[in-house]
Coordinates of C-alpha atoms in Angstrom, one line a residue:
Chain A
X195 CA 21.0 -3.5 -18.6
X196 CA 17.7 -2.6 -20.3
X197 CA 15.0 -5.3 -20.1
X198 CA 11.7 -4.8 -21.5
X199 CA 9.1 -6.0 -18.4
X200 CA 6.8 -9.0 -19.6
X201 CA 3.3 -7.8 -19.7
X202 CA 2.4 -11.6 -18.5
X203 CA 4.6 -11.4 -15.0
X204 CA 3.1 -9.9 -12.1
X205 CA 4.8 -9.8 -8.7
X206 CA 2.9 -9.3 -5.4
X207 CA 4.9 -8.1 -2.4
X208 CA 1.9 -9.1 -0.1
X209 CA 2.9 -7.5 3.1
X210 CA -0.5 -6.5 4.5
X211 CA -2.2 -9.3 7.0
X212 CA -5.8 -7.5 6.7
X213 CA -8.3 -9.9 5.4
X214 CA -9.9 -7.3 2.6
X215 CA -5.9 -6.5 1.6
X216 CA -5.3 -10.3 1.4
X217 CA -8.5 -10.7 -0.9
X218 CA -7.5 -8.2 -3.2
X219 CA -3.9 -9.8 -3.3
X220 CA -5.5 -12.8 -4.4
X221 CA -8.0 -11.3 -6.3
X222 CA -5.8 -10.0 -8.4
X223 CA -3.2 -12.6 -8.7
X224 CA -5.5 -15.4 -9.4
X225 CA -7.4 -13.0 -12.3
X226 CA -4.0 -12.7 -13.7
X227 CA -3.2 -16.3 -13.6
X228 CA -6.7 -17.1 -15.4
X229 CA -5.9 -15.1 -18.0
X230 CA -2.0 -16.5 -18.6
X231 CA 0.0 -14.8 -16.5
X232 CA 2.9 -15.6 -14.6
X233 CA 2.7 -14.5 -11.0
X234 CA 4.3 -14.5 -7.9
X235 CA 3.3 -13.9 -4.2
X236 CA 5.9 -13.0 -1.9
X237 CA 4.7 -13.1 1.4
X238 CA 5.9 -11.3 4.1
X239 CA 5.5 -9.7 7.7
X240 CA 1.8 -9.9 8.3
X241 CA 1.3 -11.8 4.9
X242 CA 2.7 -14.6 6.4
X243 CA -0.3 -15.3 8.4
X244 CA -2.5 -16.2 5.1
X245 CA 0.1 -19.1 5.0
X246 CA 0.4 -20.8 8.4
X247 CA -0.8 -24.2 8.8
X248 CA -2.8 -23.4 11.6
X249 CA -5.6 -21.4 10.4
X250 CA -6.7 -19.9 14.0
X251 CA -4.6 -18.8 16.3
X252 CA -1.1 -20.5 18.1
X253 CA 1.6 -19.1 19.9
X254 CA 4.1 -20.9 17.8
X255 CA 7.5 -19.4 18.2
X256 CA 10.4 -19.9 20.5
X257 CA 10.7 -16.9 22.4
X258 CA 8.0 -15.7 24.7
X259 CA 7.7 -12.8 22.2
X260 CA 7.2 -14.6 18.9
X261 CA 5.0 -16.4 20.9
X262 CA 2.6 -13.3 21.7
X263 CA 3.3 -12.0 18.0
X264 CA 2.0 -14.9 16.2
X265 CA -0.8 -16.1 18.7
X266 CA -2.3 -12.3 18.6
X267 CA -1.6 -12.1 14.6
X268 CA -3.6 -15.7 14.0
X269 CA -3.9 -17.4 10.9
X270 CA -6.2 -17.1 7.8
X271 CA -9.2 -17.3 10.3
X272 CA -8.0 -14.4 11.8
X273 CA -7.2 -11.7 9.6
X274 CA -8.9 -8.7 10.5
X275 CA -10.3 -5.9 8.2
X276 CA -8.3 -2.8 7.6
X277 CA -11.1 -0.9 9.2
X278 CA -14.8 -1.0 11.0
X279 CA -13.6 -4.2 12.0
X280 CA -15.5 -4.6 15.0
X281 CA -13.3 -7.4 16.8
X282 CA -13.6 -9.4 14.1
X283 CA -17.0 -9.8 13.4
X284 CA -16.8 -8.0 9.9
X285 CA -14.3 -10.8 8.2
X286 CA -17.3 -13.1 8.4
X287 CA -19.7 -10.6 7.5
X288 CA -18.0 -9.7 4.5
X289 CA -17.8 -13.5 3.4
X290 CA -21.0 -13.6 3.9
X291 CA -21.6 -10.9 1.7
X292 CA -19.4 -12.7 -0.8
X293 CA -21.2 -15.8 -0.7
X294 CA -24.7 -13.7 -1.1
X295 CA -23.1 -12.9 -4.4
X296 CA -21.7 -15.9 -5.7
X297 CA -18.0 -14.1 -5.3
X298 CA -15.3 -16.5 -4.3
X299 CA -14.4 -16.4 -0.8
X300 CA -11.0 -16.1 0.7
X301 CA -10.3 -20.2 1.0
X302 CA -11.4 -20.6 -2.3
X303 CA -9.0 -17.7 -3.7
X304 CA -6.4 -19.5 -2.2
X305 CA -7.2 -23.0 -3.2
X306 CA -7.7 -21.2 -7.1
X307 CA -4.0 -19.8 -6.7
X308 CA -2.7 -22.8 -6.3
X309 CA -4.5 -24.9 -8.7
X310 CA -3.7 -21.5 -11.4
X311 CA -0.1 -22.4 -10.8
X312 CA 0.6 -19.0 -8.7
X313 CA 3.8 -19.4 -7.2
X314 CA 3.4 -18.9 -3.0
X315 CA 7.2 -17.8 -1.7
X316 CA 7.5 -16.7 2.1
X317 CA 10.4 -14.1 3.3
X318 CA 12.8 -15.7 5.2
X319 CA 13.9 -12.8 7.3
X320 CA 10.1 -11.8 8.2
X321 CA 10.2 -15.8 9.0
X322 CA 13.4 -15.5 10.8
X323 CA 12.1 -12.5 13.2
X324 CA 9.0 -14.0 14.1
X325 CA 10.1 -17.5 14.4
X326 CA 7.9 -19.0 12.2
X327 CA 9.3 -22.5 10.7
X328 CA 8.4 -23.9 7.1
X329 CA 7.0 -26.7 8.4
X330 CA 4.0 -24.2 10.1
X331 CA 3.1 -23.3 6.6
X332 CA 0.7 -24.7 4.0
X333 CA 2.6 -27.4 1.9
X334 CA 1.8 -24.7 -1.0
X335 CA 4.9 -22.8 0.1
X336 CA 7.6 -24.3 -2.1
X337 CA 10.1 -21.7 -1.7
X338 CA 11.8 -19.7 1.0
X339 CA 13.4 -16.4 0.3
X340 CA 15.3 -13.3 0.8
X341 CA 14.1 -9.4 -0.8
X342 CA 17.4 -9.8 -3.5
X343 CA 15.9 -13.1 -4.6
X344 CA 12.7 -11.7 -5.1
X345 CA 13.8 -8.8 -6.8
X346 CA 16.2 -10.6 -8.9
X347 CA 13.3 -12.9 -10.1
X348 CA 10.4 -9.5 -10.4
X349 CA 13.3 -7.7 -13.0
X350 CA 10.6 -8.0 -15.9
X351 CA 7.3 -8.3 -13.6
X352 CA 5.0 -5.4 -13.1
X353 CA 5.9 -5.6 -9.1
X354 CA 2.8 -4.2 -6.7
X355 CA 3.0 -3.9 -3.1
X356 CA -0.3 -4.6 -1.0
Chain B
X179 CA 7.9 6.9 -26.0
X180 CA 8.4 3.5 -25.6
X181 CA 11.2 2.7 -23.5
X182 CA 12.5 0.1 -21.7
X183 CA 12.4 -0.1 -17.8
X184 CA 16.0 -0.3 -16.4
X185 CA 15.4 -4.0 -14.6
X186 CA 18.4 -2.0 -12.4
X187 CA 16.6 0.7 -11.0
X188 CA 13.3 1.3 -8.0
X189 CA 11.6 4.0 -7.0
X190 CA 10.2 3.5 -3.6
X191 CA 7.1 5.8 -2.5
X192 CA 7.2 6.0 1.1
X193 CA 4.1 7.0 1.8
X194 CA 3.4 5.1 5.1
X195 CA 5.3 6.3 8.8
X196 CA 4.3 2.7 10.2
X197 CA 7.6 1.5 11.4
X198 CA 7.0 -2.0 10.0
X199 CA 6.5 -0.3 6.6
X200 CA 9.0 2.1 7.0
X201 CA 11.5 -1.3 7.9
X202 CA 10.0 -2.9 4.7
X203 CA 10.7 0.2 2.5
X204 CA 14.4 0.0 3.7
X205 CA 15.0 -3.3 3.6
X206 CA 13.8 -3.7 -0.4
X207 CA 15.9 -0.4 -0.8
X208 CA 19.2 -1.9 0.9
X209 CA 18.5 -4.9 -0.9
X210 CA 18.1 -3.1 -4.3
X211 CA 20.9 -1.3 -3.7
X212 CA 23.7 -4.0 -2.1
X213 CA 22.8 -5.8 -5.4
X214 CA 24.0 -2.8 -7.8
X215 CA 20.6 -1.5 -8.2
X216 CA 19.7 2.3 -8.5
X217 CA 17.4 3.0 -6.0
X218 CA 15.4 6.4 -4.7
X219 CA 12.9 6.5 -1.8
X220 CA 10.8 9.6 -2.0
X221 CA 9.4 10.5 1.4
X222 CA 6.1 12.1 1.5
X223 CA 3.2 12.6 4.3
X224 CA 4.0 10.1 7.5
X225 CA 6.8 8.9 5.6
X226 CA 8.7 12.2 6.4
X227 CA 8.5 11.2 9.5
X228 CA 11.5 9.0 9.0
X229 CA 13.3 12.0 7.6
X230 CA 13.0 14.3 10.8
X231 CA 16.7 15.4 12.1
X232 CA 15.3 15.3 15.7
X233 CA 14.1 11.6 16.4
X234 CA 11.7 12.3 19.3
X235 CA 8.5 14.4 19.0
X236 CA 9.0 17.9 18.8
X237 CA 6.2 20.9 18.0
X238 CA 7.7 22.0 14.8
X239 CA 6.1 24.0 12.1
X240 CA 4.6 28.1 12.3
X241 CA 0.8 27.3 12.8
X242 CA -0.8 25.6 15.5
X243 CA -2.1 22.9 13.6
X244 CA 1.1 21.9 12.4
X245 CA 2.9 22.1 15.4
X246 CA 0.0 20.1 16.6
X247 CA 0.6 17.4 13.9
X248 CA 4.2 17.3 14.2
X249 CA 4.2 16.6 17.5
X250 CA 1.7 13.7 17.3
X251 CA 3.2 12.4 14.3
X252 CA 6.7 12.6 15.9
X253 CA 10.2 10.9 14.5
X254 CA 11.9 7.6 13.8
X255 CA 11.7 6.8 17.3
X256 CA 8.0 7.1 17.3
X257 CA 7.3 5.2 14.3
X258 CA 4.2 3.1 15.4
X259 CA 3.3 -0.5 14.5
X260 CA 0.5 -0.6 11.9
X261 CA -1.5 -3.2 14.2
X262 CA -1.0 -4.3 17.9
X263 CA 0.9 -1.3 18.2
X264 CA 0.0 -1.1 22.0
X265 CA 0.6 2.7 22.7
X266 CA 4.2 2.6 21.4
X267 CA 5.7 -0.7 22.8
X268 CA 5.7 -3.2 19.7
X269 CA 7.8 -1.3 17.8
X270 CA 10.6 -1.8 20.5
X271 CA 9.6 -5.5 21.0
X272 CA 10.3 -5.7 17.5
X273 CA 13.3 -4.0 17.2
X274 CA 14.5 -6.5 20.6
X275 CA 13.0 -9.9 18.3
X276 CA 15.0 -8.2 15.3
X277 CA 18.5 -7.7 17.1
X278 CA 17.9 -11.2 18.8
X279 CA 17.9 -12.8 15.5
X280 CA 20.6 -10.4 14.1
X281 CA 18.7 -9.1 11.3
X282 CA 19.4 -5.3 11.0
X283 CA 17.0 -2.9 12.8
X284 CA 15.6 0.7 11.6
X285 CA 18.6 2.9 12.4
X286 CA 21.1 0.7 11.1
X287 CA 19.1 0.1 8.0
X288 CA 18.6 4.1 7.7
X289 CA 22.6 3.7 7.5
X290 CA 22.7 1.1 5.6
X291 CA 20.8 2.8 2.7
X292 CA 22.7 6.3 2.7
X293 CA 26.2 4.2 2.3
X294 CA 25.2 2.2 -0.5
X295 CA 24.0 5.2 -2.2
X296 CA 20.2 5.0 -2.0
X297 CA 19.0 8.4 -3.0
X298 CA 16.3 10.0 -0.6
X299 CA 14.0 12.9 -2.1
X300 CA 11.5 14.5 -0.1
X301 CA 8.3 15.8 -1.0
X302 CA 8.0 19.3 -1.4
X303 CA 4.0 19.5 -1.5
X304 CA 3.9 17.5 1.7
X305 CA 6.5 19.7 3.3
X306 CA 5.0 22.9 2.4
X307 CA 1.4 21.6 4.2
X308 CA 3.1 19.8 7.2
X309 CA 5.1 22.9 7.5
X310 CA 8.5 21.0 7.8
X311 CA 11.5 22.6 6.9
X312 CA 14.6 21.3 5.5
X313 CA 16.8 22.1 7.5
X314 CA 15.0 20.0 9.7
X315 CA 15.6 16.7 7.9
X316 CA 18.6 14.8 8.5
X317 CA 21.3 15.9 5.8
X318 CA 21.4 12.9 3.5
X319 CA 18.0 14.6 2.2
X320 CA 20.2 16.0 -0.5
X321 CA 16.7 16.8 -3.0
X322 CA 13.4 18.4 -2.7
X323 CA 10.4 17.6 -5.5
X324 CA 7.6 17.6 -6.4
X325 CA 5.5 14.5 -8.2
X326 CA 6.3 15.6 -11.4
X327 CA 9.5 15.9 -11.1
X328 CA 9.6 12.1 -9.0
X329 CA 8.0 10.8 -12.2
X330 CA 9.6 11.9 -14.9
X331 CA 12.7 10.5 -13.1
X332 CA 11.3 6.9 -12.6
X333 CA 10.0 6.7 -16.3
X334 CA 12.1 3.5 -16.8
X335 CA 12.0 2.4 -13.2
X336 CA 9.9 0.3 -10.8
X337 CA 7.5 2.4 -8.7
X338 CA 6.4 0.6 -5.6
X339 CA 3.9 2.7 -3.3
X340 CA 4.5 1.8 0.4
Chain C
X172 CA 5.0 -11.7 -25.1
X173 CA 7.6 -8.9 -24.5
X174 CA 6.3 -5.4 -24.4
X175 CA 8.1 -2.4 -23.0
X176 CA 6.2 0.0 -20.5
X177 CA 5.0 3.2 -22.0
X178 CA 6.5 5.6 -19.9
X179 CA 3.7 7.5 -20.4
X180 CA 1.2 5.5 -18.7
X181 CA 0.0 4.5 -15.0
X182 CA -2.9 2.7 -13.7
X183 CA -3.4 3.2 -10.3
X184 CA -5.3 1.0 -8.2
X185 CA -7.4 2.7 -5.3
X186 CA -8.4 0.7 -2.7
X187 CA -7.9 2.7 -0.1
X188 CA -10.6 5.0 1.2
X189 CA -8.0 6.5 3.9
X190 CA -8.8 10.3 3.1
X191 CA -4.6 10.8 2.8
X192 CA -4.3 8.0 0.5
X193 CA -7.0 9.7 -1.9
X194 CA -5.2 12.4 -1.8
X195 CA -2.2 10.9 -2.6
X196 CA -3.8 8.8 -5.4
X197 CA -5.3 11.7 -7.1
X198 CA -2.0 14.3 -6.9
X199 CA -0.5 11.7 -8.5
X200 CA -2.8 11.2 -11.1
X201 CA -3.2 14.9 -11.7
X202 CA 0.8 15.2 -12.1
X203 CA 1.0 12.7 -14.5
X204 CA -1.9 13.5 -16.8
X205 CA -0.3 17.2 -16.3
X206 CA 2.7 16.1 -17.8
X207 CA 1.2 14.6 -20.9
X208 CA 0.4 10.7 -18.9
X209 CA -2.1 8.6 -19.6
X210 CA -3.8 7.8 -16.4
X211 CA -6.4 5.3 -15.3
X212 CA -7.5 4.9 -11.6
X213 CA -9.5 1.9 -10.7
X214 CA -11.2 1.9 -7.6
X215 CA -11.9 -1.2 -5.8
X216 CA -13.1 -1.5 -1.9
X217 CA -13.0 1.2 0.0
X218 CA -11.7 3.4 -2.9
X219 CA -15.2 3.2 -4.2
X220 CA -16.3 5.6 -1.7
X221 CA -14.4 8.3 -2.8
X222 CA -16.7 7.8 -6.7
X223 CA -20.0 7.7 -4.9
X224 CA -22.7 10.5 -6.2
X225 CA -23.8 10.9 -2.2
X226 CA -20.7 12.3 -0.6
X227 CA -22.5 11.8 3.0
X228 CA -23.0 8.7 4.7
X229 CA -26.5 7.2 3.3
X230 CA -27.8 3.6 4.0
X231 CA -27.5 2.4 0.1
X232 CA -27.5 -1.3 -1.2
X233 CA -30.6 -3.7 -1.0
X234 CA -29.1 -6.3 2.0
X235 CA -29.4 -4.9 5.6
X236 CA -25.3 -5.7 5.4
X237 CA -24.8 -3.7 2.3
X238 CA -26.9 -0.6 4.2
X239 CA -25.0 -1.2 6.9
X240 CA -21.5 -1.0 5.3
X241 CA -22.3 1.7 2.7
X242 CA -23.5 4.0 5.9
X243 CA -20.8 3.3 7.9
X244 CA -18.4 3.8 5.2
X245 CA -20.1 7.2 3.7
X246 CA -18.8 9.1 0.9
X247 CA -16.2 11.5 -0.1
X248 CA -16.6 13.6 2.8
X249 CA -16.3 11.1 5.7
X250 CA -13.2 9.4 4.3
X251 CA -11.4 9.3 7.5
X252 CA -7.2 10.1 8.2
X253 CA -5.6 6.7 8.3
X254 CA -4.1 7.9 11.8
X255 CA -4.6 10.4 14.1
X256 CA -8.2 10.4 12.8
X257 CA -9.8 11.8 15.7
X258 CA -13.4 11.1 14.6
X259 CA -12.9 12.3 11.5
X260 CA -11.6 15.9 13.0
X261 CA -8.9 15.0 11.2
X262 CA -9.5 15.3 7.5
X263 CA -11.0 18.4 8.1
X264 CA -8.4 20.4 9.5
X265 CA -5.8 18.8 6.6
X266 CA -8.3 20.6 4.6
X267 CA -7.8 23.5 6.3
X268 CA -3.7 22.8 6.5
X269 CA -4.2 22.7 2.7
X270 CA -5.9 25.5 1.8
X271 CA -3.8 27.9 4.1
X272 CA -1.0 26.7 1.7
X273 CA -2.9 27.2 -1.6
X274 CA -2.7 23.5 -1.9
X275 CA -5.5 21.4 -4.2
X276 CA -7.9 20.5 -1.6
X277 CA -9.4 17.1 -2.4
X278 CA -12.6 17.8 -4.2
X279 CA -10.6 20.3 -6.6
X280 CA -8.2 17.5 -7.6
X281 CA -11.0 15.0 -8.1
X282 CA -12.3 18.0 -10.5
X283 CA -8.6 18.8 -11.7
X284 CA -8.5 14.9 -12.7
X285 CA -11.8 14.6 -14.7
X286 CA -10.6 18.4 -16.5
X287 CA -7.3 16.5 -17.6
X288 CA -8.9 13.5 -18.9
X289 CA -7.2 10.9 -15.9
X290 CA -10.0 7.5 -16.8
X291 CA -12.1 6.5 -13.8
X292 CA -13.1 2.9 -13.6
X293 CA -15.0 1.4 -10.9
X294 CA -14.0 -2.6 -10.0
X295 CA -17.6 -4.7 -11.0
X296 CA -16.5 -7.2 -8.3
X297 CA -16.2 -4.8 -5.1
X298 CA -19.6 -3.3 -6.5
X299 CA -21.4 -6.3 -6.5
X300 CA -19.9 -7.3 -3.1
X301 CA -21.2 -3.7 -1.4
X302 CA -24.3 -3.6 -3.9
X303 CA -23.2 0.0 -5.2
X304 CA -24.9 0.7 -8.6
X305 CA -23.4 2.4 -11.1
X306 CA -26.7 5.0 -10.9
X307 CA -25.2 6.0 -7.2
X308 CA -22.0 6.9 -8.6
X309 CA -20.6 10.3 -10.1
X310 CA -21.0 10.5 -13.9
X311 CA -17.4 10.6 -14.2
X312 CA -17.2 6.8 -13.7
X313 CA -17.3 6.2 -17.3
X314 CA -16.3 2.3 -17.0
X315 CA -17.1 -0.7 -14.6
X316 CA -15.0 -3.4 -15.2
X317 CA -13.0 -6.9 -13.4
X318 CA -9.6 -7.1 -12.6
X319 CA -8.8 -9.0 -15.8
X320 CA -9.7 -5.9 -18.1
X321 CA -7.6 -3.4 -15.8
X322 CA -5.0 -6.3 -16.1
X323 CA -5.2 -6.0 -19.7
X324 CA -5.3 -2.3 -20.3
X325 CA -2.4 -2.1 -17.9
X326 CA 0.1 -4.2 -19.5
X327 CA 2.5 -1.8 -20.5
X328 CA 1.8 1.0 -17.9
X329 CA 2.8 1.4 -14.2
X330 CA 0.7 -0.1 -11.6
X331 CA 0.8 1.4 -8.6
X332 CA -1.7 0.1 -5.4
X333 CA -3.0 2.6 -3.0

């Protein structure tokens, strides 16, 4: 029953959609893959919109309310910050500022995760109410699943919830 | 002073009253707990919200200012979205896109979590400022602690702030 | 590779700047270093405002977008509730809620952390991002340092993001 938890596993529940949340996420999960860790993102809820296909926004969906969800959530072009957000001029700002100082923008986080081997999973009952298909989301997202897979897999992961 | 953390056990700080937060911390702790782990939510600030016998909003609490904040903060019926809450509505879009797709909703999870056992602890600081009184949480708050006490019981467990 | 987590230790991550989720992250930190915890908090992002020497709003940073932000954002005494904020009425009458109920108000656990020896780091990145020096921040920040180094330090504590 007792499992020591491998300092090199790291879990990230990323359930936040807010662009400065999603930035730390990746922030730390791509410093932990740099320096040999194993990490997993789970997306889910309002994560998910860091990993649709469609960057802006689309009222994918079947139902007239999945519809409205996911065309007023958006994609990773979208994401707005957790406060002073100003209708969405801030995101950009704050990339700007990034750029200013050589920090790596959101894109490129997410193009580092993937080529640091971080593994991108999407909950499939967060997909399943808001109608979002696997085929909407970057090819990055190799697996689909549910919160007992998850926590099956985090046993021996430090697990942190953004 | 080295031990182990039980891969079997999670301690959920519910922090957050956002209903989509709220739905996240019960459906990790149903999870956890339907897959014979030992699980404990510990309620404090908005969270307690979710704890409130009377579901509506009600002006509980001795001094203005709590009555004031109870009533704002309301119950499990007045949980609001975190974004594109729209003055109350989402949440009950939500819980309509959740039933649709037959994926339990809050009450039923808030069920599901007291018959598989989960253990819910309130927090006794956050009580004592907020004014609330036990006996006006729903019975299946069987404990009332403070932080040390919550950490000294999840020495060997997951901690996951929500 | 395996380690077990010291039950004794937690690293919590502040990015928040929500005045409730301050005050959340440092009654925690103060009941674990209480208890004989070793406790870092690493403040990244908003969190950084809580750290700053100028606990007003003041226009700091060398970019017009730095000013900008740093004003907008203040310092310990603007961090606003992350609901119910009322233009920052908010904080101050949780203050007041506290007080009445000879509850730590926040800047007597900031000082009740720093007494029991609770480690302040601030994140280089976010730093760099907002143009906050280290000059403009309280002399309890004894460390600056990346997400890899708190990774490091942290392998065998609990994390917990605020």
């Amino acid at each position: 029953m007792d499992l020591p938890v491998d300092k090199k596993k790291i879990s990230i529940v990323c359930f936040s959609g807010d662009f400065d949340k999603i930035v730390a996420a990746f922030t730390i999960a791509t410093g932990a893959a740099a320096t040999n860790r194993e990490v997993t993102m789970f997306f889910t809820f309002w994560g998910l919109n860091a990993l649709k296909r469609n960057k802006g926004r689309a009222a994918t969906g079947k139902s007239i309310m999945a519809k409205a969800f996911n065309f007023l959530m958006g994609g990773l072009n979208n994401l707005p910050l957790s406060r002073l957000n100003f209708g969405g001029i801030s995101p950009k700002l704050m990339t700007g500022m990034m750029k200013k100082h050589n920090v790596a923008t959101l894109p490129e986080l997410v193009e580092a995760a993937h080529l640091l081997g971080v593994r991108i999973v999407a909950c499939e009952m967060a997909m399943h109410i808001l109608e979002i298909e696997k085929s909407e989301m970057i090819e990055e997202v190799k697996d689909v699943a549910g919160v007992a897979t998850f926590l099956n897999e985090s046993e021996n992961s430090h697990i942190i919830f953004i």
